[in-house]
Every structure is written in C-alpha cells, then in structure tokens.
Coordinates of C-alpha atoms and ligand atoms in Angstrom, one line a residue:
M1 CA 59.6 -90.5 152.2
Y2 CA 61.7 -89.1 155.0
Q3 CA 59.7 -88.2 158.1
R4 CA 60.9 -85.8 160.8
E5 CA 60.3 -86.9 164.4
P6 CA 57.4 -84.7 165.6
T7 CA 59.2 -83.8 168.8
Q8 CA 62.0 -82.3 166.8
S9 CA 59.8 -80.0 164.9
T10 CA 61.5 -76.6 164.4
T11 CA 58.4 -74.9 163.0
T12 CA 56.7 -74.4 166.4
A13 CA 55.6 -70.9 167.6
T14 CA 58.9 -70.1 169.2
I15 CA 62.1 -70.6 167.3
G16 CA 65.1 -71.2 169.5
H17 CA 68.6 -72.1 168.4
F18 CA 70.2 -75.3 167.0
I19 CA 73.2 -76.1 169.2
G20 CA 74.9 -79.4 169.7
G21 CA 72.5 -81.3 167.5
K22 CA 69.3 -80.1 169.1
V23 CA 66.9 -77.2 169.3
I24 CA 67.4 -75.3 172.5
H25 CA 65.6 -72.3 174.0
R26 CA 67.2 -69.4 175.9
S27 CA 65.4 -66.6 177.6
G28 CA 66.0 -63.0 176.5
R29 CA 64.9 -60.8 173.6
T30 CA 62.6 -62.1 171.0
L31 CA 61.3 -60.9 167.6
P32 CA 58.0 -61.6 166.0
I33 CA 58.2 -63.3 162.5
E34 CA 55.5 -62.1 160.1
D35 CA 53.9 -63.7 157.1
P36 CA 54.5 -60.8 154.7
A37 CA 51.4 -61.7 152.6
T38 CA 49.1 -61.1 155.6
G39 CA 51.2 -59.0 158.0
S40 CA 50.3 -61.4 160.8
T41 CA 52.8 -62.8 163.3
I42 CA 53.3 -66.5 162.6
R43 CA 56.2 -67.3 164.9
V44 CA 58.5 -65.7 167.4
A45 CA 62.3 -65.9 167.1
E46 CA 64.6 -65.9 170.1
L47 CA 67.5 -63.5 169.7
A48 CA 70.9 -64.9 170.9
D49 CA 73.0 -62.9 173.3
S50 CA 76.7 -63.3 173.6
D51 CA 76.4 -66.2 176.2
T52 CA 74.3 -68.2 173.7
V53 CA 76.7 -67.4 170.9
D54 CA 79.7 -68.5 173.0
E55 CA 77.8 -71.7 173.9
A56 CA 77.3 -72.5 170.2
V57 CA 80.9 -71.7 169.3
N58 CA 82.2 -73.9 172.2
F59 CA 80.1 -76.8 171.0
A60 CA 81.4 -76.3 167.5
Q61 CA 85.0 -76.1 168.7
K62 CA 84.6 -79.4 170.6
A63 CA 83.0 -81.1 167.6
F64 CA 85.7 -79.8 165.3
S65 CA 88.5 -81.8 166.9
E66 CA 86.9 -85.1 165.8
W67 CA 85.3 -83.8 162.6
R68 CA 88.6 -82.6 161.1
A69 CA 90.0 -86.1 161.5
T70 CA 87.2 -87.8 159.5
T71 CA 88.1 -88.7 156.0
P72 CA 86.9 -86.4 153.2
L73 CA 85.1 -89.5 151.8
K74 CA 83.0 -89.8 155.0
R75 CA 82.2 -86.1 154.9
A76 CA 81.1 -86.5 151.3
R77 CA 78.8 -89.3 152.2
V78 CA 77.0 -87.0 154.7
M79 CA 76.6 -84.5 151.9
F80 CA 75.2 -87.1 149.6
K81 CA 72.6 -88.1 152.2
F82 CA 71.9 -84.4 153.0
K83 CA 71.2 -83.7 149.3
Q84 CA 68.8 -86.7 149.2
L85 CA 66.9 -85.4 152.3
L86 CA 66.7 -81.9 150.9
E87 CA 65.1 -83.2 147.8
E88 CA 62.7 -85.4 149.7
N89 CA 61.7 -82.5 152.0
A90 CA 61.7 -79.8 149.3
D91 CA 58.0 -79.1 149.6
E92 CA 58.2 -78.4 153.3
I93 CA 61.4 -76.3 152.9
C94 CA 59.8 -74.2 150.2
K95 CA 56.6 -73.8 152.2
L96 CA 58.7 -72.3 155.0
I97 CA 60.5 -70.0 152.6
T98 CA 57.2 -68.7 151.1
E99 CA 55.6 -68.3 154.5
E100 CA 58.3 -66.2 156.0
H101 CA 59.8 -64.5 152.9
G102 CA 56.7 -64.1 150.7
K103 CA 58.3 -65.2 147.4
T104 CA 56.3 -67.5 145.1
L105 CA 56.6 -71.2 145.7
E106 CA 58.1 -71.6 142.2
D107 CA 60.8 -69.1 143.1
A108 CA 61.4 -70.8 146.4
R109 CA 61.9 -74.1 144.5
G110 CA 64.4 -72.4 142.2
E111 CA 66.3 -71.0 145.2
L112 CA 66.4 -74.4 146.9
Q113 CA 67.6 -76.1 143.7
R114 CA 70.5 -73.6 143.4
G115 CA 71.4 -74.4 147.1
I116 CA 71.3 -78.1 146.4
E117 CA 73.7 -77.6 143.6
V118 CA 76.3 -76.3 146.1
V119 CA 75.7 -79.4 148.2
E120 CA 76.4 -81.5 145.1
Y121 CA 79.6 -79.6 144.6
A122 CA 80.5 -80.3 148.3
C123 CA 79.9 -84.1 147.5
G124 CA 83.1 -83.9 145.4
I125 CA 85.2 -82.9 148.4
P126 CA 87.7 -85.8 148.2
E127 CA 88.6 -84.6 144.7
L128 CA 88.6 -80.9 145.7
L129 CA 90.9 -81.5 148.7
K130 CA 93.4 -83.7 146.8
G131 CA 96.2 -81.2 147.3
E132 CA 99.4 -80.8 145.3
H133 CA 102.5 -83.0 145.2
T134 CA 105.9 -82.6 143.6
P135 CA 108.4 -85.4 143.8
S136 CA 112.1 -84.6 143.9
V137 CA 112.0 -80.8 144.4
G138 CA 115.6 -81.5 145.5
T139 CA 117.7 -84.6 145.7
N140 CA 115.8 -87.1 147.7
I141 CA 113.4 -84.4 148.7
D142 CA 109.6 -84.4 148.0
S143 CA 107.2 -81.6 148.7
W144 CA 103.4 -81.4 148.9
S145 CA 100.7 -79.0 150.0
Q146 CA 97.6 -80.1 151.8
F147 CA 94.5 -78.0 152.6
Q148 CA 93.5 -78.1 156.3
P149 CA 90.2 -76.8 157.8
L150 CA 90.3 -73.6 159.8
G151 CA 88.3 -74.6 162.8
V152 CA 85.0 -72.9 163.6
S153 CA 83.6 -70.9 160.7
A154 CA 80.6 -68.6 161.0
G155 CA 78.1 -67.4 158.4
I156 CA 75.8 -64.4 158.6
T157 CA 73.0 -64.3 156.0
P158 CA 70.4 -61.9 154.6
F159 CA 66.6 -62.4 154.4
N160 CA 66.2 -62.6 150.6
F161 CA 67.5 -66.2 150.0
P162 CA 66.8 -67.9 153.4
A163 CA 67.8 -71.4 152.2
M164 CA 70.2 -70.8 149.3
V165 CA 72.6 -68.2 150.7
P166 CA 73.3 -70.2 153.9
M167 CA 74.0 -73.2 151.5
W168 CA 76.6 -71.1 149.7
M169 CA 78.5 -71.4 152.9
Y170 CA 78.0 -74.3 155.3
P171 CA 78.1 -77.4 153.0
I172 CA 81.5 -76.5 151.7
A173 CA 82.8 -75.3 155.1
I174 CA 81.7 -78.6 156.7
A175 CA 82.9 -80.8 153.8
C176 CA 86.3 -79.1 154.2
G177 CA 86.4 -80.4 157.8
N178 CA 85.3 -77.2 159.7
A179 CA 82.5 -76.8 162.3
F180 CA 80.0 -74.1 161.5
V181 CA 77.8 -71.5 163.3
L182 CA 75.2 -69.9 161.1
K183 CA 73.3 -66.7 162.0
P184 CA 70.5 -66.6 159.5
S185 CA 68.3 -63.5 158.9
E186 CA 66.1 -62.8 161.9
L187 CA 63.2 -62.3 159.4
D188 CA 63.0 -65.8 158.0
P189 CA 65.1 -68.3 159.9
S190 CA 62.9 -71.4 159.7
A191 CA 64.2 -72.9 156.5
S192 CA 67.7 -73.1 157.9
M193 CA 66.5 -74.5 161.2
F194 CA 64.7 -77.2 159.3
C195 CA 67.8 -77.9 157.1
A196 CA 69.8 -78.3 160.3
T197 CA 67.7 -81.2 161.4
L198 CA 68.2 -82.8 157.9
L199 CA 72.0 -82.5 158.2
R200 CA 71.8 -84.2 161.6
D201 CA 69.7 -86.9 160.1
A202 CA 72.2 -87.2 157.3
G203 CA 74.7 -88.4 159.9
L204 CA 76.5 -85.1 160.7
P205 CA 77.9 -85.4 164.3
D206 CA 76.3 -83.1 166.9
G207 CA 77.9 -79.7 167.2
V208 CA 79.4 -79.6 163.7
F209 CA 76.6 -77.4 162.4
N210 CA 74.9 -74.9 164.8
I211 CA 72.5 -72.1 164.3
V212 CA 72.2 -69.0 166.6
N213 CA 69.2 -66.8 165.8
G214 CA 69.5 -63.1 166.4
D215 CA 70.2 -59.7 165.1
R216 CA 73.2 -57.3 165.2
E217 CA 74.0 -58.1 168.9
T218 CA 74.4 -61.8 167.9
V219 CA 76.6 -60.8 164.9
D220 CA 78.8 -58.6 167.1
A221 CA 79.2 -61.5 169.5
L222 CA 80.4 -63.8 166.7
L223 CA 82.8 -61.1 165.5
A224 CA 84.2 -60.8 169.0
N225 CA 84.6 -64.5 169.7
P226 CA 88.3 -65.4 169.5
I227 CA 87.5 -69.1 168.6
V228 CA 85.7 -68.1 165.4
Q229 CA 88.3 -68.3 162.6
S230 CA 86.4 -67.1 159.7
I231 CA 83.3 -65.1 158.8
S232 CA 81.3 -65.4 155.6
F233 CA 78.8 -62.5 155.4
V234 CA 76.1 -61.7 152.8
G235 CA 73.9 -58.7 153.2
S236 CA 73.8 -54.9 152.6
T237 CA 77.0 -53.0 151.9
P238 CA 77.1 -50.9 155.1
V239 CA 76.8 -54.0 157.3
A240 CA 79.2 -56.0 155.0
E241 CA 81.8 -53.2 155.5
H242 CA 81.3 -53.2 159.3
V243 CA 81.6 -57.0 159.4
Y244 CA 84.8 -57.0 157.2
V245 CA 86.5 -54.2 159.2
T246 CA 85.6 -55.6 162.6
G247 CA 86.3 -59.2 161.7
T248 CA 89.7 -58.6 160.1
K249 CA 90.7 -56.3 163.0
N250 CA 89.9 -59.3 165.3
G251 CA 92.2 -61.5 163.2
K252 CA 89.6 -63.5 161.3
R253 CA 89.5 -64.4 157.7
V254 CA 86.4 -62.5 156.2
Q255 CA 84.5 -62.5 153.0
A256 CA 81.7 -60.0 153.0
L257 CA 79.3 -59.8 150.0
G258 CA 77.3 -56.6 149.9
G259 CA 74.6 -54.8 148.0
A260 CA 74.1 -54.2 144.3
K261 CA 72.6 -52.0 141.6
N262 CA 72.7 -54.2 138.6
H263 CA 72.5 -52.7 135.1
A264 CA 71.4 -54.2 131.9
I265 CA 72.5 -52.5 128.6
V266 CA 70.0 -52.8 125.7
M267 CA 71.7 -52.3 122.4
P268 CA 69.7 -51.1 119.3
D269 CA 70.2 -54.5 117.6
A270 CA 68.9 -56.5 120.6
D271 CA 66.0 -59.0 120.2
M272 CA 63.6 -56.6 121.9
D273 CA 61.0 -59.2 122.9
Q274 CA 63.7 -61.4 124.5
A275 CA 65.3 -58.4 126.2
A276 CA 62.0 -57.2 127.7
N277 CA 60.9 -60.6 128.8
A278 CA 64.2 -61.4 130.4
T279 CA 64.2 -58.0 132.1
L280 CA 60.7 -58.4 133.5
G281 CA 61.7 -61.6 135.4
A282 CA 65.0 -60.2 136.5
A283 CA 63.7 -56.8 137.7
Y284 CA 60.4 -57.9 139.3
G285 CA 60.9 -61.6 140.2
S286 CA 61.0 -62.0 144.0
C287 CA 59.6 -58.4 144.2
G288 CA 63.1 -57.1 143.2
E289 CA 64.5 -58.4 146.4
R290 CA 67.5 -60.2 144.8
C291 CA 71.1 -59.1 144.9
M292 CA 71.3 -59.9 141.2
A293 CA 68.0 -58.2 140.3
I294 CA 68.2 -55.9 137.3
S295 CA 67.3 -52.5 138.7
V296 CA 68.6 -50.2 136.0
V297 CA 68.4 -50.6 132.2
V298 CA 70.6 -48.4 130.1
C299 CA 69.0 -48.1 126.6
V300 CA 71.4 -47.2 123.8
G301 CA 69.4 -44.8 121.5
E302 CA 66.1 -43.1 121.8
E303 CA 64.3 -45.6 119.6
T304 CA 65.6 -48.5 121.6
A305 CA 64.4 -46.8 124.8
S306 CA 60.9 -46.2 123.5
E307 CA 60.5 -49.7 122.1
F308 CA 61.9 -51.3 125.2
I309 CA 59.7 -49.3 127.6
S310 CA 56.6 -50.1 125.6
N311 CA 57.4 -53.8 125.7
I312 CA 58.0 -53.7 129.5
Q313 CA 54.7 -51.8 129.9
Q314 CA 52.8 -54.5 128.0
G315 CA 54.5 -57.2 130.1
L316 CA 53.6 -55.5 133.3
N317 CA 49.9 -55.5 132.3
N318 CA 50.0 -59.2 132.5
L319 CA 52.0 -59.5 135.7
T320 CA 50.0 -60.9 138.7
V321 CA 50.9 -59.8 142.2
D322 CA 49.5 -62.1 144.9
S323 CA 50.5 -64.2 147.8
G324 CA 53.4 -66.5 147.0
F325 CA 51.1 -69.5 147.7
S326 CA 48.8 -68.5 144.9
S327 CA 49.5 -70.5 141.7
D328 CA 48.8 -67.4 139.6
S329 CA 51.3 -65.2 141.4
D330 CA 54.3 -63.8 139.6
M331 CA 55.4 -61.6 142.4
G332 CA 54.7 -61.7 146.1
P333 CA 54.9 -59.1 148.8
L334 CA 57.9 -57.2 150.2
I335 CA 59.5 -58.6 153.3
S336 CA 58.1 -56.1 155.9
D337 CA 56.0 -53.0 156.4
R338 CA 59.2 -51.1 157.1
H339 CA 60.8 -52.1 153.9
L340 CA 57.5 -51.3 152.0
E341 CA 57.6 -47.8 153.4
R342 CA 61.2 -47.4 152.4
V343 CA 60.6 -48.4 148.8
R344 CA 57.5 -46.2 148.6
D345 CA 59.6 -43.3 149.9
Y346 CA 62.1 -43.9 147.0
I347 CA 59.2 -43.8 144.5
E348 CA 58.1 -40.4 145.9
L349 CA 61.7 -39.2 145.8
G350 CA 62.1 -40.3 142.2
V351 CA 59.1 -38.3 141.2
D352 CA 60.5 -35.3 143.1
E353 CA 63.9 -35.7 141.4
G354 CA 62.2 -35.4 138.0
A355 CA 62.2 -39.0 136.8
E356 CA 59.1 -40.0 134.8
L357 CA 57.0 -42.6 136.7
V358 CA 55.7 -44.5 133.7
V359 CA 54.1 -47.3 135.7
D360 CA 53.0 -46.6 139.3
G361 CA 52.3 -49.7 141.4
R362 CA 51.6 -47.8 144.6
N363 CA 47.8 -48.1 144.5
L364 CA 47.8 -51.9 144.2
V365 CA 45.5 -53.7 146.6
V366 CA 45.6 -57.5 146.8
S367 CA 42.1 -58.7 147.6
G368 CA 42.1 -60.8 150.8
H369 CA 45.6 -59.6 151.7
E370 CA 44.9 -56.0 152.5
K371 CA 47.4 -56.0 155.4
G372 CA 50.1 -57.7 153.3
H373 CA 53.3 -55.7 152.3
F374 CA 52.3 -55.6 148.6
L375 CA 53.5 -53.1 146.1
G376 CA 52.8 -53.2 142.4
P377 CA 55.6 -53.0 139.9
C378 CA 57.0 -49.5 139.2
L379 CA 58.9 -48.2 136.1
F380 CA 60.8 -45.0 135.9
D381 CA 62.0 -43.5 132.6
R382 CA 64.5 -40.7 132.0
V383 CA 66.4 -41.5 135.2
N384 CA 69.7 -39.6 135.6
P385 CA 72.8 -41.0 137.3
S386 CA 72.8 -38.0 139.7
M387 CA 69.4 -39.1 141.1
R388 CA 69.3 -41.0 144.4
I389 CA 66.8 -43.5 142.9
Y390 CA 69.7 -44.4 140.6
Q391 CA 72.5 -44.3 143.1
D392 CA 70.9 -46.3 146.0
E393 CA 69.9 -49.9 146.1
I394 CA 66.1 -49.8 146.5
F395 CA 65.6 -53.6 146.7
G396 CA 62.0 -53.5 145.5
P397 CA 60.0 -53.8 142.3
V398 CA 61.3 -50.6 140.8
L399 CA 63.1 -50.5 137.5
C400 CA 64.9 -47.3 136.3
V401 CA 65.6 -46.6 132.6
V402 CA 68.5 -44.4 131.7
R403 CA 69.1 -43.3 128.1
A404 CA 72.5 -43.3 126.5
H405 CA 73.8 -42.5 123.0
T406 CA 76.5 -45.2 122.5
Q407 CA 77.7 -48.4 124.0
E408 CA 80.8 -46.7 125.4
E409 CA 78.6 -44.1 127.2
A410 CA 76.3 -46.8 128.6
M411 CA 79.4 -48.8 129.8
A412 CA 80.9 -45.7 131.5
I413 CA 77.6 -45.3 133.4
V414 CA 77.8 -48.9 134.7
D415 CA 81.5 -48.5 135.5
E416 CA 81.0 -45.3 137.5
H417 CA 78.4 -46.9 139.8
P418 CA 79.9 -47.8 143.2
Y419 CA 78.4 -51.3 143.1
G420 CA 79.7 -54.0 140.8
N421 CA 77.8 -57.2 141.5
G422 CA 76.1 -58.3 138.2
T423 CA 75.4 -56.8 134.8
C424 CA 74.1 -57.9 131.4
I425 CA 74.1 -56.8 127.8
F426 CA 71.3 -57.6 125.3
T427 CA 72.7 -57.6 121.7
R428 CA 73.0 -59.7 118.6
D429 CA 76.5 -58.4 118.0
G430 CA 79.3 -60.7 119.1
E431 CA 81.9 -58.0 118.9
A432 CA 79.9 -55.6 121.1
A433 CA 79.3 -58.4 123.6
R434 CA 82.9 -59.4 123.7
F435 CA 84.0 -55.8 124.2
F436 CA 81.5 -55.5 127.1
A437 CA 82.6 -58.8 128.8
E438 CA 86.3 -57.9 128.5
N439 CA 86.0 -54.3 129.8
I440 CA 83.1 -53.8 132.1
K441 CA 84.0 -53.3 135.8
V442 CA 81.6 -55.7 137.3
G443 CA 82.1 -59.2 138.8
M444 CA 79.4 -61.3 137.1
V445 CA 78.5 -60.6 133.5
G446 CA 75.7 -61.9 131.4
I447 CA 75.4 -61.8 127.6
N448 CA 71.7 -62.1 126.8
V449 CA 71.5 -63.6 130.3
P450 CA 69.9 -61.2 132.7
L451 CA 70.7 -63.0 136.0
P452 CA 74.3 -64.3 135.5
V453 CA 74.4 -66.2 138.8
P454 CA 77.4 -68.5 138.4
A455 CA 76.8 -72.2 138.5
A456 CA 78.0 -74.1 141.6
V457 CA 81.3 -75.1 139.9
H458 CA 82.2 -71.4 139.6
S459 CA 82.2 -68.9 142.4
F460 CA 79.9 -65.9 143.1
G461 CA 81.1 -62.4 143.9
G462 CA 81.0 -58.8 142.8
W463 CA 83.5 -56.0 142.4
K464 CA 83.8 -52.6 144.0
R465 CA 81.5 -52.0 147.0
S466 CA 79.6 -55.3 146.4
L467 CA 82.4 -57.4 147.9
F468 CA 84.9 -56.9 150.8
G469 CA 87.6 -59.6 150.8
D470 CA 89.5 -61.6 148.2
L471 CA 87.6 -64.8 147.8
Y472 CA 84.1 -65.3 146.4
A473 CA 81.3 -67.4 147.7
Y474 CA 80.9 -71.2 146.9
G475 CA 82.7 -73.0 144.1
P476 CA 86.6 -73.3 144.1
D477 CA 87.0 -70.0 146.0
A478 CA 85.0 -71.4 148.9
V479 CA 87.3 -74.4 149.2
K480 CA 90.2 -72.0 149.4
F481 CA 88.4 -69.8 151.9
Y482 CA 87.5 -72.6 154.3
T483 CA 91.0 -74.2 154.3
R484 CA 94.5 -73.1 154.9
R485 CA 97.4 -74.4 153.0
K486 CA 100.2 -76.4 154.7
T487 CA 103.3 -77.3 152.7
I488 CA 105.4 -80.2 153.7
T489 CA 109.0 -80.7 152.5
E490 CA 110.3 -84.2 153.2
R491 CA 113.7 -85.9 152.9
W492 CA 114.6 -89.5 153.6
P493 CA 118.4 -89.9 153.3
S494 CA 119.2 -92.9 151.2
G495 CA 122.3 -94.8 150.1
G496 CA 124.1 -94.1 153.4
V497 CA 125.0 -90.6 152.2
R498 CA 125.5 -88.4 155.3
E499 CA 124.7 -84.7 155.1
Q500 CA 127.4 -82.3 156.3
A501 CA 126.3 -79.1 158.2
R502 CA 125.8 -76.3 155.6
F503 CA 125.4 -72.7 156.3
S504 CA 124.2 -71.3 153.0
F505 CA 120.5 -71.0 152.0
P506 CA 119.2 -74.4 150.9
S507 CA 119.0 -74.7 147.1
Ligands
LIG601 P1 71.2 -56.7 156.1 O1 72.5 -56.2 155.8 O2 70.2 -55.8 156.8 O3 71.3 -58.0 157.0 C1 72.2 -59.1 156.7 C2 72.6 -59.8 158.0 O4 73.3 -58.9 158.8 C3 71.4 -60.3 158.8 O5 71.7 -61.5 159.3 C4 71.2 -59.2 159.9 O6 70.8 -59.8 161.1 C5 72.7 -58.7 160.1 N1 72.7 -57.3 160.5 C6 71.9 -56.3 160.1 N2 72.3 -55.1 160.6 C7 73.4 -55.4 161.2 C8 74.3 -54.5 162.0 N3 74.1 -53.2 162.1 N4 75.4 -55.1 162.5 C9 75.6 -56.4 162.4 N5 74.8 -57.3 161.8 C10 73.7 -56.7 161.2 O7 70.6 -57.3 154.7 P2 69.2 -57.8 154.4 O8 68.2 -56.7 154.4 O9 68.9 -59.0 155.2 O10 69.4 -58.3 152.9 C11 69.3 -57.5 151.8 C12 70.7 -57.1 151.4 O11 71.5 -58.2 151.1 C13 70.7 -56.3 150.0 O12 71.6 -55.2 150.2 C14 71.2 -57.3 149.0 O13 71.8 -56.7 147.9 C15 72.2 -58.0 149.9 N6 72.5 -59.3 149.3 C16 73.7 -59.5 148.7 C17 74.0 -60.7 148.1 C18 75.4 -60.8 147.4 O14 75.7 -61.9 147.1 N7 76.1 -59.8 147.2 C19 73.1 -61.7 148.1 C20 71.9 -61.6 148.8 C21 71.6 -60.3 149.4

C-alpha cells in the first residue's frame, strides 16, 4: 500500500498551492472551507494573487522545455503509475471529496472511477500521438504531420466534481507533453492537491503539474498571463462566456464548458418503472449538483405524466438524505449555505409562478446535522417553459415536470431551451428513439440512459450555451485541443537529378 510522507500532507488546516513539485504557502487572502454536512470550517484555503499565478506559470514554462522532449512512452509510464496510485489511495481521495463537497462516498467513488478512466486513456498516448504520414506526395517527396504540445496549459474547474473534472484535463494535457496549471474550485480543492502529490510520486518532474488555489482574481491572472497558451474551463455559463471571450481576446486557445438544464422525455410506451428509477438517480443524485443531472422531465400525454409523477413520489418516499459519510445516505447536502438559500428562493419562485409543488423538501431536518446545508427533494408538476424555474439552472434537488401532447412538441421544448448539454428519451420504440437522436439539438444524448456521460474514449461537450469553443473535453478532442499540428514536407533528391529554378506554384 502506497504511503504518503507525513511531512507532505496536503490536508492540513491551511491549504497552500502546489508549485514546482511541493506545497508552498503565500500570504494574502484566504477562504474558509466548510464541511457542508455540518456547516463547520474544516480548512482554510489560500487564494493566489497574480504574483503567485505568475510564479506557478514560470515554473511550468521552465519544466515544459524538458518535458516536451520526453518520449510519449515515458509519459505514458508516468500515467500508468499515476493510475495505480490513484487506485491505491482511492479511499483517502473519496474521503476528501465527501468531506468538502458533501456527496455520498459511493458517488465520490463513481466520480473518481470516471476520472481514472481518463488517465487510462492518457496511458495510450504513444498511439494517440502517432501522427499521419504520406509517402510520395510528389516525386521523391514525403509528407507527415506531427502533433506538438502547446506549452503551458491551464485548467479552471467547478466544485461539483472536485477530482473528475480536473482529470478531464491534466492527464491528457500532460501526456501530450504540456505543463499544466490547475485552478480548482475554491470550495473543495483538497482532492486535487492530494492527486498532485500522487503525480509527483508517479515520477512526474517537478513543475510539470502545478495548482494555484483561488477565486476569480486567480482566474483573471491566468487569463492575462501571456505564457499560458490554452485554457480549459468548466463551470457556470456566465463565467464560461467570460473566460472564453477574455481568453481568446488574449490569444489563447479556449474550451469553456458551461451550465445545463437537461431534459428527459418520457414517451407513453416507456417502461415506467425503469424511467422513474433512472430519473430518481439522475435528478436527485449528488443533490442535483451535476451538469448532467436531469432537471426537467417532459411527459408526453396526460396519463404518462400522472403515472410518472406517482412513481417518482413513491421513490422519493424511500430516499434518504443524510451526511455523505452515512452508509444509508442517497443524497448529501448542498455545497454551501449561500447555494441552499438560492435553491430555496427558486422553490418559492416556482410556487409564485404557479407551478404545482407536489413534493416539498424544504422542511427537512437531518438529525445531528442541523447546521448542514440540507434540502429534501422537491418535485414541481405543470411547469411551463415561460417560468424561471424552467429557464434557469437551479443546480439542486428540484425536478420540474412539463406536459406535452406529442413527441414533436416535447422535442421542440428541448430544442428551444438555451442550454444543450445532455438529454434522454425513455421509450420502447426504436423509430422514436432514432428520430430523437438524429434531430435533437443537444450535445450528449441518452436512449433509456438518463446520464449519457460519454466514456473516456469519446469526448464530452454540449451544444448551444453549454459550450464555448470547438473542441470537447477529454477523449480524442482533448488530444487535438492540447496539441498543435505541424506538417513537414521533405525531399531528398536522388539519382543525381538537379532541380531547375521554377516560378510556378509547386504541383
Ligand atoms: P462557477 O462558474 O461558479 O465556478 C467555476 C470556476 O470558475 C471556479 O474555479 C471559480 O473559482 C471560477 N469563477 C467563479 N466566478 C468567476 C468569475 N466571476 N470570474 C472568473 N472565474 C470565476 O461554477 P460552480 O458553481 O463551481 O459549478 C457549478 C456550475 O458548473 C454549474 O453551472 C454546472 O452546470 C457547471 N458544470 C458544467 C459542466 C460541463 O461539463 N458542462 C461540468 C460540471 C459543472
């Protein structure tokens, strides 16, 4: 079993930054980190100013010059070792996730597993960087393309997947030969800080992977730093748009994944038990704080709606809300008191807007955790697309049911929503499912699969205001994002044939 050196613990009271292969501390602003299940402060995070960001970027730039020259095979070996260390230390990583985020330990394990799958993909980097070669594009002329790293890449990540979303970025960026600076969410940075020590212990040279903790000031310093070549962002849409506009204006390559309002369509022929069970997990798992959470269900037909709602109500009777560390818990707390207030405001707004609050979780008290940020599951029926509870991303355990008459009407509702991250259809009809998959204006589509998060060998991204940029996260798109193509055309004259000067375009 792998043991961390005690002196290198990153879970002490004050969380600094990981720069040049070690944890460093800098004076300046700090932010308390809470356990959302108790509301008590468990750590304090330092917030990097622009000097600390520049320090990390400079370390990364220095490390890049040697790292880019290592063979892809050597980089893959670091990733293989990293994967092994992640598995050996999974319990500790998941404990940090649950402590700071609040999700259940089982959910944390699922998140880590999906992150590890991206590391496994990065282990195949020699194959992924093989390039393209064409012999004899002209007489005695060969041509090939190779994919070179960009330099220093930066990643900015949200609170809701503190281990997985950063792993969508840095394993592939690093395997491609880049150096990386991560700015994790200021609400739950410890899992990434711990993973940084594992990467170092896996043999990654100091300075290739760095972490600066902080908030918007830190992000703005990364966006302004001229050495940073690319930015990968995941978070809410307004911030994604800001990062995309500012980053591209500053000449950087940017992919910015934003928020979501994911719809499921339940057709009259669906297996109702399966549809309701799948929706329960997809809507309320992780307290609805997933970018792929189902937050709207469009039921086709009045009978479908009544049956579906009654199934969901029954399911909610058996759902246990408790600390993520409780083995009975299906759903933990929301991330913060501020967010809890925001979600509660939306529930009040929904009632004012005229939606029917069929299940009201506002009075829930979790015994022993009275100061935790808990909210019981909520279910709205007869939601109308003109309502704000329909339009806005609530990011909590609140499911809205909209009623439609036909599949076409249901699909038009989905298409008109400004977000286009994920969607799903529940049906037994292959023709309806195929029509849905072919025509719906959403980036990730499930057929009887409520959370169609693409496997690591594909790429993750939404349409419309859920993604700014051209390339998706992880998978083949990430290899493209973290490299730039260079095409070489080569001629070795043979047979003593001398070229005469030619003034027409080469053909
Ligand atoms: P957020 O936008 O508040 O924060 C994301 C990151 O941006 C954090 O690191 C934060 O420090 C930084 N940030 C916040 N405000 C900023 C500002 N004004 N200027 C510069 N940087 C700023 O998001 P969050 O609350 O941490 O996460 C939840 C959001 O993330 C939801 O909208 C969710 O849908 C989205 N999300 C999207 C995906 C996806 O793949 N599309 C995945 C996970 C989460």
